[in-house]
């Protein structure tokens, strides 16, 4: 029985397997989609409507790489990224690579363009939201008169001339393929708007990069740009509504609904949104993830509404950006959450699509090129003339006025967005679209070099001095020769004897503890009895009783200005910080810490934030020192080893960073006053030795990790300063600085004069890096030889020693050492001083830069003691002695002084 059933089962199984294999043949319509990808022979470069992600990744990758490669050389010409993105699209399109057989069908097949357009349009909505965030309506309100005059006249002339040239364009190209029949009025309105609009985002970046945002030119251009931007988008919305509407009555309804929607957002949605932001703490602490989600939902909902009523969806995103608050830096913080994805991915896709729609091959006739030239001339000269006349009416000189006109002619990415809307609405044909793209590229490309030529830095300084009445128009100072001579003599006397009255310090997050400890030594000691308060009801009574008492606070302390430099990047949030710099300075934690420290130490301090390119840090610092008439600049050396303010655990390359060394050298070569470089090695607190993190068994219920945080803090009870004096102007400035620091009762100082053998001479010349020294500085270098034992320096040392105030006699010691090998002697003396000082004191070694003595001192130096610095640029800024001390005595802090001669 069992044996007979076996063949039957075998026969059934064979039949089932045969039918299954037959059903799985390639001809079967029931076969599942292959999931093996290229392993099954599929080609990802072939567009598949069911799975379009592969061709999209290929397209996006090519566009992003191409645009980045093009932007690198264009960035050297200070051109915005949109230029590279559009040119990249033009090259990838039918104008260039489209002529390669099969390229367009393989990489940009027509069926895949809708998917690419969808992603690009989502990015465009988000970008217009960011543009709305950049527009600060508070700035428009505070400068409404300038905004109206310059903005109105700056738009009126190009708008009128745009209407004129629209007549010729309409009659010449209205029959081109790809357009719909529209009346001349709508066409004229669109062309006039395209001629009159200004690219506000690109304009902000140009003003920020050229450091014009706080100048009269920058204020006027920014005010006019805000008004121009808002009016331009309103007119464009009207134009699109007229195109999309079937009749004039429908267009009127669309316009009224749009106005009502804006009022609803302003007076209903915005107050509710502000209430939510305050309730969630997002105004004070930045937007939470939920607030970001809510904001983006508002953007998408607004874009949906403006789209369905007949206006383009981008206007919905723009309006939401306008109603977002700028209080507490909310607009900047929400921009930081969105901007990178939009700028890196979405915008390149959109503007590359603009390039793909541009066909330079259609500019194939003389009349077409005549209109190209005509459109460029009208767009450029009408804007320049209108902006120039408006600025002149506001009281600016002609050169400033021409600069404003040149800046207002910038079209940029806003113009390209307008043109794409016209192309999608079929107002423009591909030929007229190409004409206007060429115009946008030319006007945007010309803005930065033209502004730089019309309004250079030297002219800005001259015009500011002329407006203050310090010079005449030819540049001559409005003082007579006698006063000039007296002024020169007074300046020399001040340089020789006056104490430091104003200090400008470069604020960095990583060096704040050491800088605050050093700056505190300049403060006047606070006597508890002198600052005791009196109740307001007894002030008159106490004043009558104590009227004869001396005022212990009569001595005015020095003024200290802090400057926190932040890098200007191509991010929108970075530009917004510059536009709102005054409000941002009030929230900056580094500056606020510095202000609070000044109040606690009874020091008059001021703090400021400046957002500039990293390459301009030295110039900005030097210019600020000139503006505040500083007597000394204090530059802390980086703890992170880079220009970054955030300290890293491994700082082995602290003195090997070329960028920071170049910054220091540039500051030294251009400094308008004495300069000090502060190398902090635990000046504010003794550095804690690293302990092993291994845990041992303990019966204590408290974690040993937790106990580490409750250990007693080591606080400095005093400071000891050691100054080796060889004989130079830098050493003389260093002695004055040490004696001023020694006024603090917690400071002791040892000043040692090292006398070299008679006849040793040095060349009193700066040996700074040629890369960090400009031509004007090189022409002012001294090349006179001096004897180190001359009366010029030894007499100064004796005079200072003999005139030491009695109050300092117990804390300041003068010594003299004769040595034929100064380097070794100085190293030994400093090491002894550091070892003999109290363990709870902060050791500070003050050195003159003494660049003229590098040759003399290097003769006895030990290269092995500081080999880490020998090959670095830090040696040029710190000097030979500083390099040796850092190699031999790493626990001592260093203050290198360079005098201004």
Coordinates of N, CA and C in Angstrom, one line a residue, residues 157-228:
X157 N 12.0 105.1 -12.9 CA 12.7 105.3 -14.2 C 12.9 103.9 -14.9
X158 N 13.4 102.9 -14.3 CA 13.5 101.6 -15.0 C 12.1 101.0 -15.3
X159 N 11.1 101.3 -14.5 CA 9.8 100.8 -14.8 C 9.3 101.5 -16.0
X160 N 9.4 102.8 -16.2 CA 9.0 103.5 -17.3 C 9.7 103.1 -18.6
X161 N 11.1 103.0 -18.5 CA 11.8 102.6 -19.7 C 11.6 101.1 -20.0
X162 N 11.2 100.3 -19.0 CA 10.8 98.9 -19.3 C 9.5 98.8 -20.1
X163 N 8.6 99.7 -19.7 CA 7.3 99.8 -20.5 C 7.6 100.2 -22.0
X164 N 8.6 101.0 -22.2 CA 8.9 101.5 -23.5 C 9.5 100.3 -24.4
X165 N 10.5 99.6 -23.8 CA 11.1 98.5 -24.6 C 10.2 97.3 -24.7
X166 N 9.2 97.2 -23.8 CA 8.3 96.1 -23.9 C 7.5 96.2 -25.2
X167 N 7.2 97.4 -25.7 CA 6.5 97.5 -26.9 C 7.2 96.8 -28.1
X168 N 8.5 97.0 -28.2 CA 9.3 96.4 -29.2 C 9.4 94.9 -29.0
X169 N 9.6 94.4 -27.8 CA 9.7 93.0 -27.5 C 8.4 92.3 -27.8
X170 N 7.3 93.0 -27.5 CA 6.0 92.4 -27.7 C 5.7 92.1 -29.2
X171 N 6.0 93.1 -30.0 CA 5.7 93.1 -31.4 C 6.7 92.2 -32.1
X172 N 7.9 92.0 -31.6 CA 8.9 91.2 -32.3 C 8.8 89.8 -32.0
X173 N 8.5 89.4 -30.7 CA 8.6 88.0 -30.3 C 7.3 87.4 -29.8
X174 N 6.1 88.1 -30.0 CA 4.9 87.6 -29.4 C 4.4 86.3 -30.1
X175 N 4.9 86.1 -31.3 CA 4.5 84.9 -32.1 C 5.4 83.7 -31.9
X176 N 6.4 83.8 -31.0 CA 7.3 82.7 -30.8 C 6.6 81.5 -30.2
X177 N 7.1 80.3 -30.5 CA 6.4 79.1 -29.9 C 6.6 79.1 -28.4
X178 N 5.6 78.5 -27.7 CA 5.7 78.4 -26.2 C 5.0 79.5 -25.5
X179 N 4.3 80.4 -26.2 CA 3.6 81.5 -25.5 C 2.1 81.4 -25.7
X180 N 1.4 82.1 -24.9 CA -0.1 82.2 -25.0 C -0.4 83.6 -25.4
X181 N -1.5 83.8 -26.1 CA -1.9 85.2 -26.5 C -2.3 86.0 -25.2
X182 N -1.7 87.0 -25.0 CA -2.0 87.9 -23.9 C -2.0 89.3 -24.4
X183 N -2.7 90.2 -23.7 CA -2.8 91.6 -24.2 C -1.5 92.3 -23.8
X184 N -1.2 93.4 -24.5 CA 0.0 94.2 -24.3 C 0.2 94.7 -22.9
X185 N -0.9 95.1 -22.2 CA -0.9 95.6 -20.9 C -0.2 94.7 -19.9
X186 N -0.6 93.4 -19.9 CA -0.1 92.5 -19.0 C 1.4 92.2 -19.3
X187 N 1.7 92.1 -20.6 CA 3.1 91.9 -21.0 C 4.0 93.0 -20.6
X188 N 3.5 94.3 -20.8 CA 4.2 95.5 -20.4 C 4.5 95.5 -18.9
X189 N 3.4 95.1 -18.1 CA 3.6 95.1 -16.7 C 4.7 94.2 -16.3
X190 N 4.7 93.0 -16.9 CA 5.7 92.0 -16.5 C 7.1 92.4 -16.8
X191 N 7.3 92.9 -18.1 CA 8.6 93.4 -18.5 C 9.1 94.6 -17.6
X192 N 8.2 95.5 -17.3 CA 8.6 96.6 -16.4 C 9.0 96.2 -15.0
X193 N 8.3 95.2 -14.5 CA 8.7 94.7 -13.2 C 10.0 94.0 -13.2
X194 N 10.3 93.2 -14.3 CA 11.6 92.6 -14.5 C 12.7 93.6 -14.6
X195 N 12.4 94.7 -15.2 CA 13.4 95.8 -15.3 C 13.7 96.5 -13.9
X196 N 12.6 96.7 -13.1 CA 12.7 97.5 -12.0 C 13.1 96.8 -10.7
X197 N 13.0 95.5 -10.6 CA 13.2 94.8 -9.4 C 14.6 94.7 -9.0
X198 N 14.9 94.7 -7.7 CA 16.3 94.6 -7.2 C 16.4 93.3 -6.4
X199 N 17.6 92.6 -6.5 CA 17.8 91.3 -5.8 C 18.2 91.7 -4.4
X200 N 17.2 91.7 -3.4 CA 17.5 92.1 -2.1 C 18.5 91.1 -1.4
X201 N 18.3 89.7 -1.5 CA 19.2 88.8 -0.8 C 20.7 89.0 -1.3
X202 N 20.9 89.1 -2.6 CA 22.2 89.2 -3.1 C 22.8 90.6 -2.7
X203 N 21.9 91.6 -2.7 CA 22.4 92.9 -2.3 C 22.9 92.9 -0.8
X204 N 22.2 92.2 0.1 CA 22.6 92.1 1.5 C 24.0 91.5 1.5
X205 N 24.2 90.5 0.7 CA 25.5 89.8 0.8 C 26.6 90.6 0.3
X206 N 26.4 91.4 -0.8 CA 27.4 92.3 -1.3 C 27.7 93.4 -0.3
X207 N 26.7 94.0 0.3 CA 27.0 95.0 1.3 C 27.7 94.5 2.5
X208 N 27.4 93.3 2.9 CA 28.1 92.7 4.1 C 29.5 92.4 3.7
X209 N 29.8 91.8 2.6 CA 31.1 91.4 2.2 C 32.0 92.6 2.0
X210 N 31.5 93.7 1.5 CA 32.3 94.9 1.3 C 32.3 95.8 2.5
X211 N 31.7 95.3 3.6 CA 31.6 96.1 4.9 C 31.0 97.5 4.7
X212 N 29.9 97.5 4.0 CA 29.2 98.8 3.7 C 27.9 98.9 4.5
X213 N 27.5 97.8 5.2 CA 26.2 97.8 5.8 C 25.9 98.9 6.8
X214 N 27.0 99.3 7.5 CA 26.8 100.3 8.5 C 27.2 101.7 8.0
X215 N 27.5 101.9 6.8 CA 27.9 103.2 6.2 C 26.6 103.8 5.7
X216 N 26.6 105.2 5.5 CA 25.4 105.8 4.9 C 25.0 105.2 3.6
X217 N 25.9 104.8 2.8 CA 25.5 104.1 1.5 C 24.8 102.8 1.8
X218 N 25.3 102.0 2.7 CA 24.6 100.8 3.0 C 23.3 100.9 3.6
X219 N 23.1 101.9 4.5 CA 21.8 102.2 5.1 C 20.8 102.6 4.1
X220 N 21.2 103.5 3.2 CA 20.2 103.9 2.1 C 19.9 102.8 1.2
X221 N 20.9 102.0 0.8 CA 20.6 100.9 -0.2 C 19.8 99.8 0.5
X222 N 20.0 99.5 1.7 CA 19.2 98.5 2.4 C 17.8 99.0 2.6
X223 N 17.6 100.2 3.0 CA 16.2 100.8 3.1 C 15.5 100.7 1.8
X224 N 16.1 101.2 0.7 CA 15.5 101.2 -0.6 C 15.3 99.8 -1.1
X225 N 16.2 98.9 -0.8 CA 16.1 97.5 -1.2 C 14.9 96.8 -0.6
X226 N 14.6 97.1 0.7 CA 13.5 96.5 1.4 C 12.2 96.9 0.7
X227 N 12.0 98.2 0.5 CA 10.8 98.7 -0.2 C 10.7 98.3 -1.6
X228 N 11.8 98.2 -2.3 CA 11.8 97.8 -3.7 C 11.4 96.3 -3.8

